[in-house]
PDB file of C-alpha atoms in Angstrom:
ATOM      1  CA  GLU Y1446       0.000   0.000   0.000  1.00 86.00           C
ATOM      2  CA  VAL Y1447       1.239   3.448  -0.904  1.00 92.00           C
ATOM      3  CA  VAL Y1448       1.236   5.746   2.107  1.00 95.00           C
ATOM      4  CA  LEU Y1449       0.889   9.479   1.486  1.00 97.00           C
ATOM      5  CA  THR Y1450       2.383  11.741   4.132  1.00 98.00           C
ATOM      6  CA  GLN Y1451       1.297  15.367   4.073  1.00 98.00           C
ATOM      7  CA  SER Y1452       3.227  18.141   5.733  1.00 94.00           C
ATOM      8  CA  PRO Y1453       2.926  20.283   7.610  1.00 96.00           C
ATOM      9  CA  ALA Y1454      -0.145  19.159   9.476  1.00 97.00           C
ATOM     10  CA  THR Y1455      -1.105  22.776  10.009  1.00 97.00           C
ATOM     11  CA  LEU Y1456       0.019  25.858   8.122  1.00 97.00           C
ATOM     12  CA  SER Y1457      -0.654  29.229   9.735  1.00 96.00           C
ATOM     13  CA  LEU Y1458      -0.615  32.050   7.199  1.00 96.00           C
ATOM     14  CA  SER Y1459      -2.266  35.353   6.386  1.00 95.00           C
ATOM     15  CA  PRO Y1460      -4.307  36.374   3.349  1.00 95.00           C
ATOM     16  CA  GLY Y1461      -2.023  37.339   0.506  1.00 96.00           C
ATOM     17  CA  GLU Y1462       0.750  34.991   1.575  1.00 97.00           C
ATOM     18  CA  ARG Y1463       2.003  32.019  -0.412  1.00 97.00           C
ATOM     19  CA  ALA Y1464       1.117  28.527   0.789  1.00 97.00           C
ATOM     20  CA  THR Y1465       3.251  25.504  -0.019  1.00 98.00           C
ATOM     21  CA  LEU Y1466       1.827  22.109   0.906  1.00 98.00           C
ATOM     22  CA  SER Y1467       3.776  18.867   0.598  1.00 98.00           C
ATOM     23  CA  CYS Y1468       2.637  15.326  -0.144  1.00 98.00           C
ATOM     24  CA  ARG Y1469       5.224  12.566  -0.041  1.00 98.00           C
ATOM     25  CA  ALA Y1470       4.563   9.004  -1.246  1.00 97.00           C
ATOM     26  CA  SER Y1471       6.154   5.923   0.275  1.00 96.00           C
ATOM     27  CA  GLN Y1472       7.039   4.710  -3.219  1.00 95.00           C
ATOM     28  CA  SER Y1473       7.051   6.177  -6.713  1.00 95.00           C
ATOM     29  CA  ILE Y1474       3.583   6.942  -8.041  1.00 93.00           C
ATOM     30  CA  SER Y1475       4.534   8.672 -11.284  1.00 93.00           C
ATOM     31  CA  ILE Y1476       2.276  11.734 -11.629  1.00 94.00           C
ATOM     32  CA  TYR Y1477      -0.881  10.126 -10.313  1.00 94.00           C
ATOM     33  CA  VAL Y1478      -1.728  12.583  -7.571  1.00 96.00           C
ATOM     34  CA  ALA Y1479      -4.836  14.658  -7.100  1.00 97.00           C
ATOM     35  CA  TRP Y1480      -5.452  17.428  -4.591  1.00 98.00           C
ATOM     36  CA  TYR Y1481      -8.744  18.289  -2.893  1.00 98.00           C
ATOM     37  CA  GLN Y1482      -9.903  21.164  -0.713  1.00 98.00           C
ATOM     38  CA  GLN Y1483     -12.392  20.613   2.082  1.00 98.00           C
ATOM     39  CA  LYS Y1484     -14.044  23.331   4.124  1.00 97.00           C
ATOM     40  CA  PRO Y1485     -15.842  22.598   7.397  1.00 94.00           C
ATOM     41  CA  GLY Y1486     -19.178  20.910   6.832  1.00 94.00           C
ATOM     42  CA  GLN Y1487     -18.617  20.624   3.088  1.00 97.00           C
ATOM     43  CA  SER Y1488     -17.683  17.892   0.671  1.00 98.00           C
ATOM     44  CA  PRO Y1489     -14.183  17.833  -0.796  1.00 98.00           C
ATOM     45  CA  ARG Y1490     -13.596  19.806  -3.987  1.00 98.00           C
ATOM     46  CA  LEU Y1491     -11.225  18.633  -6.701  1.00 98.00           C
ATOM     47  CA  LEU Y1492      -8.414  21.127  -7.361  1.00 98.00           C
ATOM     48  CA  ILE Y1493      -5.636  19.328  -9.221  1.00 97.00           C
ATOM     49  CA  TYR Y1494      -5.241  15.964 -10.953  1.00 96.00           C
ATOM     50  CA  ASP Y1495      -2.250  14.178 -12.442  1.00 95.00           C
ATOM     51  CA  ALA Y1496       0.006  16.314 -10.273  1.00 97.00           C
ATOM     52  CA  SER Y1497      -0.318  19.566 -12.183  1.00 97.00           C
ATOM     53  CA  ASN Y1498      -3.597  19.814 -14.090  1.00 97.00           C
ATOM     54  CA  ARG Y1499      -6.135  22.240 -12.670  1.00 97.00           C
ATOM     55  CA  ALA Y1500      -9.697  20.990 -12.582  1.00 96.00           C
ATOM     56  CA  THR Y1501     -12.442  22.936 -14.295  1.00 95.00           C
ATOM     57  CA  GLY Y1502     -13.161  26.271 -12.654  1.00 96.00           C
ATOM     58  CA  ILE Y1503     -10.188  26.226 -10.290  1.00 97.00           C
ATOM     59  CA  PRO Y1504      -8.442  29.597 -10.021  1.00 97.00           C
ATOM     60  CA  ALA Y1505      -4.952  29.985 -11.421  1.00 97.00           C
ATOM     61  CA  ARG Y1506      -3.535  30.756  -7.966  1.00 97.00           C
ATOM     62  CA  PHE Y1507      -3.691  27.019  -7.307  1.00 98.00           C
ATOM     63  CA  SER Y1508      -0.893  25.021  -8.886  1.00 98.00           C
ATOM     64  CA  GLY Y1509       0.515  21.554  -8.464  1.00 98.00           C
ATOM     65  CA  SER Y1510       3.880  20.054  -9.226  1.00 98.00           C
ATOM     66  CA  GLY Y1511       5.972  16.961  -8.681  1.00 97.00           C
ATOM     67  CA  SER Y1512       6.464  13.407  -9.807  1.00 97.00           C
ATOM     68  CA  GLY Y1513       7.705  10.167  -8.363  1.00 96.00           C
ATOM     69  CA  THR Y1514       7.441  10.526  -4.596  1.00 97.00           C
ATOM     70  CA  ASP Y1515       7.340  14.267  -3.907  1.00 98.00           C
ATOM     71  CA  PHE Y1516       4.423  16.525  -4.765  1.00 98.00           C
ATOM     72  CA  THR Y1517       3.543  20.103  -3.943  1.00 98.00           C
ATOM     73  CA  LEU Y1518       0.370  22.149  -3.968  1.00 98.00           C
ATOM     74  CA  THR Y1519       1.029  25.870  -4.093  1.00 98.00           C
ATOM     75  CA  ILE Y1520      -1.457  28.640  -3.491  1.00 97.00           C
ATOM     76  CA  SER Y1521       0.278  31.708  -4.805  1.00 97.00           C
ATOM     77  CA  SER Y1522      -1.634  34.319  -2.808  1.00 96.00           C
ATOM     78  CA  LEU Y1523      -4.123  33.153  -0.195  1.00 96.00           C
ATOM     79  CA  GLU Y1524      -7.657  34.436  -0.418  1.00 96.00           C
ATOM     80  CA  PRO Y1525      -9.915  34.323   2.663  1.00 95.00           C
ATOM     81  CA  GLU Y1526     -11.900  31.440   1.120  1.00 96.00           C
ATOM     82  CA  ASP Y1527      -8.748  29.304   0.771  1.00 97.00           C
ATOM     83  CA  PHE Y1528      -8.461  28.574   4.486  1.00 94.00           C
ATOM     84  CA  ALA Y1529      -9.425  24.916   4.592  1.00 97.00           C
ATOM     85  CA  VAL Y1530      -8.039  21.385   4.797  1.00 98.00           C
ATOM     86  CA  TYR Y1531      -6.227  20.029   1.757  1.00 98.00           C
ATOM     87  CA  TYR Y1532      -5.841  16.351   0.918  1.00 98.00           C
ATOM     88  CA  CYS Y1533      -3.701  14.611  -1.645  1.00 98.00           C
ATOM     89  CA  GLN Y1534      -4.779  11.321  -3.227  1.00 97.00           C
ATOM     90  CA  GLN Y1535      -2.972   8.768  -5.378  1.00 95.00           C
ATOM     91  CA  ARG Y1536      -4.170   6.122  -7.816  1.00 92.00           C
ATOM     92  CA  SER Y1537      -0.923   4.389  -8.682  1.00 86.00           C
ATOM     93  CA  ASP Y1538      -1.629   1.677  -6.165  1.00 81.00           C
ATOM     94  CA  ARG Y1539      -5.024   1.171  -4.478  1.00 87.00           C
ATOM     95  CA  LEU Y1540      -6.539   4.596  -3.936  1.00 92.00           C
ATOM     96  CA  THR Y1541      -5.348   6.293  -0.776  1.00 95.00           C
ATOM     97  CA  PHE Y1542      -5.529   9.795   0.669  1.00 97.00           C
ATOM     98  CA  GLY Y1543      -2.997  11.681   2.681  1.00 97.00           C
ATOM     99  CA  GLY Y1544      -3.816  12.767   6.207  1.00 97.00           C
ATOM    100  CA  GLY Y1545      -4.453  16.375   5.225  1.00 97.00           C
ATOM    101  CA  THR Y1546      -2.940  19.798   5.801  1.00 98.00           C
ATOM    102  CA  LYS Y1547      -5.000  22.462   7.495  1.00 98.00           C
ATOM    103  CA  VAL Y1548      -4.348  25.969   6.221  1.00 97.00           C
ATOM    104  CA  GLU Y1549      -5.427  28.386   8.918  1.00 95.00           C
ATOM    105  CA  ILE Y1550      -5.229  32.075   9.554  1.00 86.00           C
TER     106      ILE Y1550
ATOM    107  CA  GLN J 437     -25.556  20.660 -13.261  1.00 90.00           C
ATOM    108  CA  LEU J 438     -24.617  17.248 -11.910  1.00 95.00           C
ATOM    109  CA  GLN J 439     -25.914  16.443  -8.456  1.00 97.00           C
ATOM    110  CA  LEU J 440     -25.392  13.391  -6.284  1.00 98.00           C
ATOM    111  CA  GLN J 441     -27.476  12.669  -3.196  1.00 98.00           C
ATOM    112  CA  GLU J 442     -26.822   9.998  -0.596  1.00 98.00           C
ATOM    113  CA  SER J 443     -29.746   8.463   1.238  1.00 97.00           C
ATOM    114  CA  GLY J 444     -30.153   5.820   3.891  1.00 95.00           C
ATOM    115  CA  PRO J 445     -30.491   5.253   7.628  1.00 96.00           C
ATOM    116  CA  GLY J 446     -28.493   7.541   9.848  1.00 95.00           C
ATOM    117  CA  LEU J 447     -28.271   4.970  12.624  1.00 97.00           C
ATOM    118  CA  VAL J 448     -27.238   1.337  12.274  1.00 98.00           C
ATOM    119  CA  LYS J 449     -26.819  -1.201  15.060  1.00 98.00           C
ATOM    120  CA  PRO J 450     -23.519  -3.019  15.562  1.00 97.00           C
ATOM    121  CA  SER J 451     -23.193  -6.242  13.544  1.00 97.00           C
ATOM    122  CA  GLU J 452     -25.932  -5.141  11.140  1.00 98.00           C
ATOM    123  CA  THR J 453     -25.634  -3.982   7.527  1.00 98.00           C
ATOM    124  CA  LEU J 454     -25.233  -0.368   6.473  1.00 98.00           C
ATOM    125  CA  SER J 455     -27.105   0.371   3.232  1.00 98.00           C
ATOM    126  CA  LEU J 456     -26.852   3.587   1.251  1.00 98.00           C
ATOM    127  CA  ILE J 457     -28.071   4.751  -2.131  1.00 98.00           C
ATOM    128  CA  CYS J 458     -26.599   7.533  -4.234  1.00 98.00           C
ATOM    129  CA  THR J 459     -29.040   9.088  -6.682  1.00 98.00           C
ATOM    130  CA  VAL J 460     -27.507  10.867  -9.653  1.00 97.00           C
ATOM    131  CA  ALA J 461     -29.215  13.817 -11.343  1.00 96.00           C
ATOM    132  CA  GLY J 462     -27.947  15.717 -14.361  1.00 94.00           C
ATOM    133  CA  ASP J 463     -25.936  12.882 -15.894  1.00 92.00           C
ATOM    134  CA  SER J 464     -26.515   9.308 -16.883  1.00 94.00           C
ATOM    135  CA  ILE J 465     -25.016   6.701 -14.637  1.00 96.00           C
ATOM    136  CA  SER J 466     -24.534   4.694 -17.836  1.00 95.00           C
ATOM    137  CA  SER J 467     -21.995   7.177 -19.150  1.00 92.00           C
ATOM    138  CA  THR J 468     -18.967   5.373 -20.534  1.00 92.00           C
ATOM    139  CA  SER J 469     -16.660   8.083 -19.198  1.00 93.00           C
ATOM    140  CA  TYR J 470     -17.109   7.614 -15.488  1.00 95.00           C
ATOM    141  CA  TYR J 471     -17.079   5.281 -12.549  1.00 95.00           C
ATOM    142  CA  TRP J 472     -19.089   6.030  -9.419  1.00 96.00           C
ATOM    143  CA  GLY J 473     -17.479   5.878  -6.029  1.00 97.00           C
ATOM    144  CA  TRP J 474     -17.933   5.770  -2.285  1.00 98.00           C
ATOM    145  CA  ILE J 475     -15.667   7.517   0.227  1.00 98.00           C
ATOM    146  CA  ARG J 476     -16.085   7.897   3.973  1.00 98.00           C
ATOM    147  CA  GLN J 477     -14.759  10.238   6.613  1.00 98.00           C
ATOM    148  CA  PRO J 478     -14.937   9.457  10.339  1.00 97.00           C
ATOM    149  CA  PRO J 479     -15.783  12.526  12.429  1.00 96.00           C
ATOM    150  CA  GLY J 480     -12.780  14.827  12.669  1.00 94.00           C
ATOM    151  CA  ARG J 481     -10.586  12.556  10.576  1.00 96.00           C
ATOM    152  CA  GLY J 482      -9.391  12.054   7.012  1.00 96.00           C
ATOM    153  CA  LEU J 483     -10.841  10.474   3.893  1.00 97.00           C
ATOM    154  CA  GLU J 484     -10.977   6.750   3.145  1.00 97.00           C
ATOM    155  CA  TRP J 485     -11.916   5.350  -0.253  1.00 96.00           C
ATOM    156  CA  ILE J 486     -14.371   2.446  -0.046  1.00 97.00           C
ATOM    157  CA  GLY J 487     -14.823   1.412  -3.659  1.00 95.00           C
ATOM    158  CA  SER J 488     -15.926   2.378  -7.156  1.00 95.00           C
ATOM    159  CA  ILE J 489     -18.324   0.833  -9.677  1.00 95.00           C
ATOM    160  CA  TYR J 490     -18.908   1.150 -13.424  1.00 95.00           C
ATOM    161  CA  PHE J 491     -22.366   0.971 -14.950  1.00 95.00           C
ATOM    162  CA  THR J 492     -21.590  -2.531 -16.206  1.00 95.00           C
ATOM    163  CA  GLY J 493     -21.038  -3.675 -12.643  1.00 94.00           C
ATOM    164  CA  SER J 494     -17.253  -3.718 -12.839  1.00 93.00           C
ATOM    165  CA  THR J 495     -15.785  -2.719  -9.486  1.00 93.00           C
ATOM    166  CA  TYR J 496     -12.674  -1.631  -7.655  1.00 93.00           C
ATOM    167  CA  HIS J 497     -12.530  -2.157  -3.895  1.00 92.00           C
ATOM    168  CA  ASN J 498     -10.423  -0.982  -1.008  1.00 94.00           C
ATOM    169  CA  PRO J 499      -8.847  -4.294   0.027  1.00 93.00           C
ATOM    170  CA  SER J 500      -9.220  -3.437   3.702  1.00 94.00           C
ATOM    171  CA  LEU J 501     -13.008  -3.349   3.337  1.00 95.00           C
ATOM    172  CA  LYS J 502     -13.568  -5.643   0.390  1.00 90.00           C
ATOM    173  CA  SER J 503     -14.854  -8.624   2.362  1.00 92.00           C
ATOM    174  CA  ARG J 504     -17.667  -6.522   3.847  1.00 97.00           C
ATOM    175  CA  VAL J 505     -18.571  -4.323   0.859  1.00 97.00           C
ATOM    176  CA  THR J 506     -21.069  -4.884  -1.903  1.00 97.00           C
ATOM    177  CA  MET J 507     -21.730  -2.248  -4.547  1.00 97.00           C
ATOM    178  CA  SER J 508     -24.370  -2.291  -7.262  1.00 97.00           C
ATOM    179  CA  VAL J 509     -25.787  -0.083  -9.986  1.00 97.00           C
ATOM    180  CA  ASP J 510     -29.411   0.384 -11.048  1.00 96.00           C
ATOM    181  CA  THR J 511     -29.328   2.109 -14.420  1.00 96.00           C
ATOM    182  CA  SER J 512     -33.133   2.274 -14.628  1.00 96.00           C
ATOM    183  CA  LYS J 513     -33.216   4.411 -11.486  1.00 96.00           C
ATOM    184  CA  ASN J 514     -29.926   6.188 -12.221  1.00 97.00           C
ATOM    185  CA  HIS J 515     -28.544   5.307  -8.850  1.00 97.00           C
ATOM    186  CA  PHE J 516     -25.883   3.146  -7.278  1.00 98.00           C
ATOM    187  CA  SER J 517     -25.710   1.609  -3.860  1.00 98.00           C
ATOM    188  CA  LEU J 518     -23.395   0.492  -1.081  1.00 98.00           C
ATOM    189  CA  LYS J 519     -23.810  -2.251   1.478  1.00 98.00           C
ATOM    190  CA  LEU J 520     -21.352  -2.671   4.333  1.00 98.00           C
ATOM    191  CA  THR J 521     -21.889  -5.709   6.509  1.00 97.00           C
ATOM    192  CA  SER J 522     -21.011  -6.468  10.125  1.00 97.00           C
ATOM    193  CA  VAL J 523     -20.593  -2.840  11.084  1.00 98.00           C
ATOM    194  CA  THR J 524     -18.901  -1.667  14.269  1.00 97.00           C
ATOM    195  CA  ALA J 525     -18.411   1.728  15.871  1.00 97.00           C
ATOM    196  CA  ALA J 526     -15.323   2.142  13.674  1.00 97.00           C
ATOM    197  CA  ASP J 527     -17.630   2.406  10.670  1.00 98.00           C
ATOM    198  CA  THR J 528     -19.231   5.566  12.035  1.00 98.00           C
ATOM    199  CA  ALA J 529     -18.505   8.225   9.430  1.00 98.00           C
ATOM    200  CA  VAL J 530     -19.849  10.646   6.904  1.00 98.00           C
ATOM    201  CA  TYR J 531     -20.334   8.625   3.736  1.00 98.00           C
ATOM    202  CA  TYR J 532     -19.919  10.398   0.401  1.00 98.00           C
ATOM    203  CA  CYS J 533     -20.720   9.276  -3.090  1.00 98.00           C
ATOM    204  CA  ALA J 534     -18.876  10.786  -6.027  1.00 98.00           C
ATOM    205  CA  ARG J 535     -18.362  10.688  -9.757  1.00 97.00           C
ATOM    206  CA  VAL J 536     -14.993   9.255 -10.796  1.00 94.00           C
ATOM    207  CA  TRP J 537     -13.115   9.766 -14.029  1.00 91.00           C
ATOM    208  CA  ARG J 538     -11.978   6.673 -15.888  1.00 83.00           C
ATOM    209  CA  HIS J 539      -8.330   7.376 -15.226  1.00 84.00           C
ATOM    210  CA  CYS J 540      -7.580   3.959 -13.826  1.00 86.00           C
ATOM    211  CA  SER J 541      -4.658   2.004 -12.496  1.00 84.00           C
ATOM    212  CA  ILE J 542      -4.608  -1.493 -11.096  1.00 83.00           C
ATOM    213  CA  GLY J 543      -5.931  -0.229  -7.800  1.00 83.00           C
ATOM    214  CA  GLY J 544      -8.677   2.085  -8.898  1.00 88.00           C
ATOM    215  CA  CYS J 545      -9.742   5.166 -10.803  1.00 91.00           C
ATOM    216  CA  TYR J 546      -9.604   8.857 -10.053  1.00 93.00           C
ATOM    217  CA  PRO J 547     -10.128  11.777  -9.657  1.00 96.00           C
ATOM    218  CA  PHE J 548     -13.451  12.362  -7.932  1.00 97.00           C
ATOM    219  CA  ASP J 549     -14.852  15.490  -9.521  1.00 95.00           C
ATOM    220  CA  TYR J 550     -18.414  15.731  -8.205  1.00 96.00           C
ATOM    221  CA  TRP J 551     -19.358  14.764  -4.662  1.00 98.00           C
ATOM    222  CA  GLY J 552     -22.609  14.358  -2.815  1.00 98.00           C
ATOM    223  CA  GLN J 553     -23.153  16.389   0.328  1.00 97.00           C
ATOM    224  CA  GLY J 554     -22.457  13.339   2.471  1.00 98.00           C
ATOM    225  CA  THR J 555     -24.573  11.521   5.013  1.00 98.00           C
ATOM    226  CA  LEU J 556     -23.584  10.753   8.581  1.00 98.00           C
ATOM    227  CA  VAL J 557     -24.026   7.129   9.561  1.00 98.00           C
ATOM    228  CA  THR J 558     -23.652   6.323  13.228  1.00 98.00           C
ATOM    229  CA  VAL J 559     -23.156   2.765  14.406  1.00 98.00           C
ATOM    230  CA  SER J 560     -24.610   2.392  17.871  1.00 96.00           C
ATOM    231  CA  SER J 561     -26.997   0.187  19.777  1.00 95.00           C
TER     232      SER J 561
END
Protein backbone atom coordinates (compact mmCIF):
# COMPACT_ATOMS: atom_id res chain seq x y z
CA GLU A 1 0.00 0.00 0.00
CA VAL A 2 1.24 3.45 -0.90
CA VAL A 3 1.24 5.75 2.11
CA LEU A 4 0.89 9.48 1.49
CA THR A 5 2.38 11.74 4.13
CA GLN A 6 1.30 15.37 4.07
CA SER A 7 3.23 18.14 5.73
CA PRO A 8 2.93 20.28 7.61
CA ALA A 9 -0.14 19.16 9.48
CA THR A 10 -1.10 22.78 10.01
CA LEU A 11 0.02 25.86 8.12
CA SER A 12 -0.65 29.23 9.74
CA LEU A 13 -0.62 32.05 7.20
CA SER A 14 -2.27 35.35 6.39
CA PRO A 15 -4.31 36.37 3.35
CA GLY A 16 -2.02 37.34 0.51
CA GLU A 17 0.75 34.99 1.58
CA ARG A 18 2.00 32.02 -0.41
CA ALA A 19 1.12 28.53 0.79
CA THR A 20 3.25 25.50 -0.02
CA LEU A 21 1.83 22.11 0.91
CA SER A 22 3.78 18.87 0.60
CA CYS A 23 2.64 15.33 -0.14
CA ARG A 24 5.22 12.57 -0.04
CA ALA A 25 4.56 9.00 -1.25
CA SER A 26 6.15 5.92 0.28
CA GLN A 27 7.04 4.71 -3.22
CA SER A 28 7.05 6.18 -6.71
CA ILE A 29 3.58 6.94 -8.04
CA SER A 30 4.53 8.67 -11.28
CA ILE A 31 2.28 11.73 -11.63
CA TYR A 32 -0.88 10.13 -10.31
CA VAL A 33 -1.73 12.58 -7.57
CA ALA A 34 -4.84 14.66 -7.10
CA TRP A 35 -5.45 17.43 -4.59
CA TYR A 36 -8.74 18.29 -2.89
CA GLN A 37 -9.90 21.16 -0.71
CA GLN A 38 -12.39 20.61 2.08
CA LYS A 39 -14.04 23.33 4.12
CA PRO A 40 -15.84 22.60 7.40
CA GLY A 41 -19.18 20.91 6.83
CA GLN A 42 -18.62 20.62 3.09
CA SER A 43 -17.68 17.89 0.67
CA PRO A 44 -14.18 17.83 -0.80
CA ARG A 45 -13.60 19.81 -3.99
CA LEU A 46 -11.22 18.63 -6.70
CA LEU A 47 -8.41 21.13 -7.36
CA ILE A 48 -5.64 19.33 -9.22
CA TYR A 49 -5.24 15.96 -10.95
CA ASP A 50 -2.25 14.18 -12.44
CA ALA A 51 0.01 16.31 -10.27
CA SER A 52 -0.32 19.57 -12.18
CA ASN A 53 -3.60 19.81 -14.09
CA ARG A 54 -6.13 22.24 -12.67
CA ALA A 55 -9.70 20.99 -12.58
CA THR A 56 -12.44 22.94 -14.29
CA GLY A 57 -13.16 26.27 -12.65
CA ILE A 58 -10.19 26.23 -10.29
CA PRO A 59 -8.44 29.60 -10.02
CA ALA A 60 -4.95 29.98 -11.42
CA ARG A 61 -3.53 30.76 -7.97
CA PHE A 62 -3.69 27.02 -7.31
CA SER A 63 -0.89 25.02 -8.89
CA GLY A 64 0.51 21.55 -8.46
CA SER A 65 3.88 20.05 -9.23
CA GLY A 66 5.97 16.96 -8.68
CA SER A 67 6.46 13.41 -9.81
CA GLY A 68 7.71 10.17 -8.36
CA THR A 69 7.44 10.53 -4.60
CA ASP A 70 7.34 14.27 -3.91
CA PHE A 71 4.42 16.52 -4.77
CA THR A 72 3.54 20.10 -3.94
CA LEU A 73 0.37 22.15 -3.97
CA THR A 74 1.03 25.87 -4.09
CA ILE A 75 -1.46 28.64 -3.49
CA SER A 76 0.28 31.71 -4.81
CA SER A 77 -1.63 34.32 -2.81
CA LEU A 78 -4.12 33.15 -0.19
CA GLU A 79 -7.66 34.44 -0.42
CA PRO A 80 -9.92 34.32 2.66
CA GLU A 81 -11.90 31.44 1.12
CA ASP A 82 -8.75 29.30 0.77
CA PHE A 83 -8.46 28.57 4.49
CA ALA A 84 -9.43 24.92 4.59
CA VAL A 85 -8.04 21.38 4.80
CA TYR A 86 -6.23 20.03 1.76
CA TYR A 87 -5.84 16.35 0.92
CA CYS A 88 -3.70 14.61 -1.64
CA GLN A 89 -4.78 11.32 -3.23
CA GLN A 90 -2.97 8.77 -5.38
CA ARG A 91 -4.17 6.12 -7.82
CA SER A 92 -0.92 4.39 -8.68
CA ASP A 93 -1.63 1.68 -6.16
CA ARG A 94 -5.02 1.17 -4.48
CA LEU A 95 -6.54 4.60 -3.94
CA THR A 96 -5.35 6.29 -0.78
CA PHE A 97 -5.53 9.80 0.67
CA GLY A 98 -3.00 11.68 2.68
CA GLY A 99 -3.82 12.77 6.21
CA GLY A 100 -4.45 16.38 5.23
CA THR A 101 -2.94 19.80 5.80
CA LYS A 102 -5.00 22.46 7.50
CA VAL A 103 -4.35 25.97 6.22
CA GLU A 104 -5.43 28.39 8.92
CA ILE A 105 -5.23 32.07 9.55
CA GLN B 1 -25.56 20.66 -13.26
CA LEU B 2 -24.62 17.25 -11.91
CA GLN B 3 -25.91 16.44 -8.46
CA LEU B 4 -25.39 13.39 -6.28
CA GLN B 5 -27.48 12.67 -3.20
CA GLU B 6 -26.82 10.00 -0.60
CA SER B 7 -29.75 8.46 1.24
CA GLY B 8 -30.15 5.82 3.89
CA PRO B 9 -30.49 5.25 7.63
CA GLY B 10 -28.49 7.54 9.85
CA LEU B 11 -28.27 4.97 12.62
CA VAL B 12 -27.24 1.34 12.27
CA LYS B 13 -26.82 -1.20 15.06
CA PRO B 14 -23.52 -3.02 15.56
CA SER B 15 -23.19 -6.24 13.54
CA GLU B 16 -25.93 -5.14 11.14
CA THR B 17 -25.63 -3.98 7.53
CA LEU B 18 -25.23 -0.37 6.47
CA SER B 19 -27.11 0.37 3.23
CA LEU B 20 -26.85 3.59 1.25
CA ILE B 21 -28.07 4.75 -2.13
CA CYS B 22 -26.60 7.53 -4.23
CA THR B 23 -29.04 9.09 -6.68
CA VAL B 24 -27.51 10.87 -9.65
CA ALA B 25 -29.21 13.82 -11.34
CA GLY B 26 -27.95 15.72 -14.36
CA ASP B 27 -25.94 12.88 -15.89
CA SER B 28 -26.51 9.31 -16.88
CA ILE B 29 -25.02 6.70 -14.64
CA SER B 30 -24.53 4.69 -17.84
CA SER B 31 -21.99 7.18 -19.15
CA THR B 32 -18.97 5.37 -20.53
CA SER B 33 -16.66 8.08 -19.20
CA TYR B 34 -17.11 7.61 -15.49
CA TYR B 35 -17.08 5.28 -12.55
CA TRP B 36 -19.09 6.03 -9.42
CA GLY B 37 -17.48 5.88 -6.03
CA TRP B 38 -17.93 5.77 -2.29
CA ILE B 39 -15.67 7.52 0.23
CA ARG B 40 -16.09 7.90 3.97
CA GLN B 41 -14.76 10.24 6.61
CA PRO B 42 -14.94 9.46 10.34
CA PRO B 43 -15.78 12.53 12.43
CA GLY B 44 -12.78 14.83 12.67
CA ARG B 45 -10.59 12.56 10.58
CA GLY B 46 -9.39 12.05 7.01
CA LEU B 47 -10.84 10.47 3.89
CA GLU B 48 -10.98 6.75 3.14
CA TRP B 49 -11.92 5.35 -0.25
CA ILE B 50 -14.37 2.45 -0.05
CA GLY B 51 -14.82 1.41 -3.66
CA SER B 52 -15.93 2.38 -7.16
CA ILE B 53 -18.32 0.83 -9.68
CA TYR B 54 -18.91 1.15 -13.42
CA PHE B 55 -22.37 0.97 -14.95
CA THR B 56 -21.59 -2.53 -16.21
CA GLY B 57 -21.04 -3.68 -12.64
CA SER B 58 -17.25 -3.72 -12.84
CA THR B 59 -15.78 -2.72 -9.49
CA TYR B 60 -12.67 -1.63 -7.65
CA HIS B 61 -12.53 -2.16 -3.90
CA ASN B 62 -10.42 -0.98 -1.01
CA PRO B 63 -8.85 -4.29 0.03
CA SER B 64 -9.22 -3.44 3.70
CA LEU B 65 -13.01 -3.35 3.34
CA LYS B 66 -13.57 -5.64 0.39
CA SER B 67 -14.85 -8.62 2.36
CA ARG B 68 -17.67 -6.52 3.85
CA VAL B 69 -18.57 -4.32 0.86
CA THR B 70 -21.07 -4.88 -1.90
CA MET B 71 -21.73 -2.25 -4.55
CA SER B 72 -24.37 -2.29 -7.26
CA VAL B 73 -25.79 -0.08 -9.99
CA ASP B 74 -29.41 0.38 -11.05
CA THR B 75 -29.33 2.11 -14.42
CA SER B 76 -33.13 2.27 -14.63
CA LYS B 77 -33.22 4.41 -11.49
CA ASN B 78 -29.93 6.19 -12.22
CA HIS B 79 -28.54 5.31 -8.85
CA PHE B 80 -25.88 3.15 -7.28
CA SER B 81 -25.71 1.61 -3.86
CA LEU B 82 -23.39 0.49 -1.08
CA LYS B 83 -23.81 -2.25 1.48
CA LEU B 84 -21.35 -2.67 4.33
CA THR B 85 -21.89 -5.71 6.51
CA SER B 86 -21.01 -6.47 10.13
CA VAL B 87 -20.59 -2.84 11.08
CA THR B 88 -18.90 -1.67 14.27
CA ALA B 89 -18.41 1.73 15.87
CA ALA B 90 -15.32 2.14 13.67
CA ASP B 91 -17.63 2.41 10.67
CA THR B 92 -19.23 5.57 12.03
CA ALA B 93 -18.50 8.23 9.43
CA VAL B 94 -19.85 10.65 6.90
CA TYR B 95 -20.33 8.63 3.74
CA TYR B 96 -19.92 10.40 0.40
CA CYS B 97 -20.72 9.28 -3.09
CA ALA B 98 -18.88 10.79 -6.03
CA ARG B 99 -18.36 10.69 -9.76
CA VAL B 100 -14.99 9.26 -10.80
CA TRP B 101 -13.11 9.77 -14.03
CA ARG B 102 -11.98 6.67 -15.89
CA HIS B 103 -8.33 7.38 -15.23
CA CYS B 104 -7.58 3.96 -13.83
CA SER B 105 -4.66 2.00 -12.50
CA ILE B 106 -4.61 -1.49 -11.10
CA GLY B 107 -5.93 -0.23 -7.80
CA GLY B 108 -8.68 2.09 -8.90
CA CYS B 109 -9.74 5.17 -10.80
CA TYR B 110 -9.60 8.86 -10.05
CA PRO B 111 -10.13 11.78 -9.66
CA PHE B 112 -13.45 12.36 -7.93
CA ASP B 113 -14.85 15.49 -9.52
CA TYR B 114 -18.41 15.73 -8.21
CA TRP B 115 -19.36 14.76 -4.66
CA GLY B 116 -22.61 14.36 -2.81
CA GLN B 117 -23.15 16.39 0.33
CA GLY B 118 -22.46 13.34 2.47
CA THR B 119 -24.57 11.52 5.01
CA LEU B 120 -23.58 10.75 8.58
CA VAL B 121 -24.03 7.13 9.56
CA THR B 122 -23.65 6.32 13.23
CA VAL B 123 -23.16 2.76 14.41
CA SER B 124 -24.61 2.39 17.87
CA SER B 125 -27.00 0.19 19.78
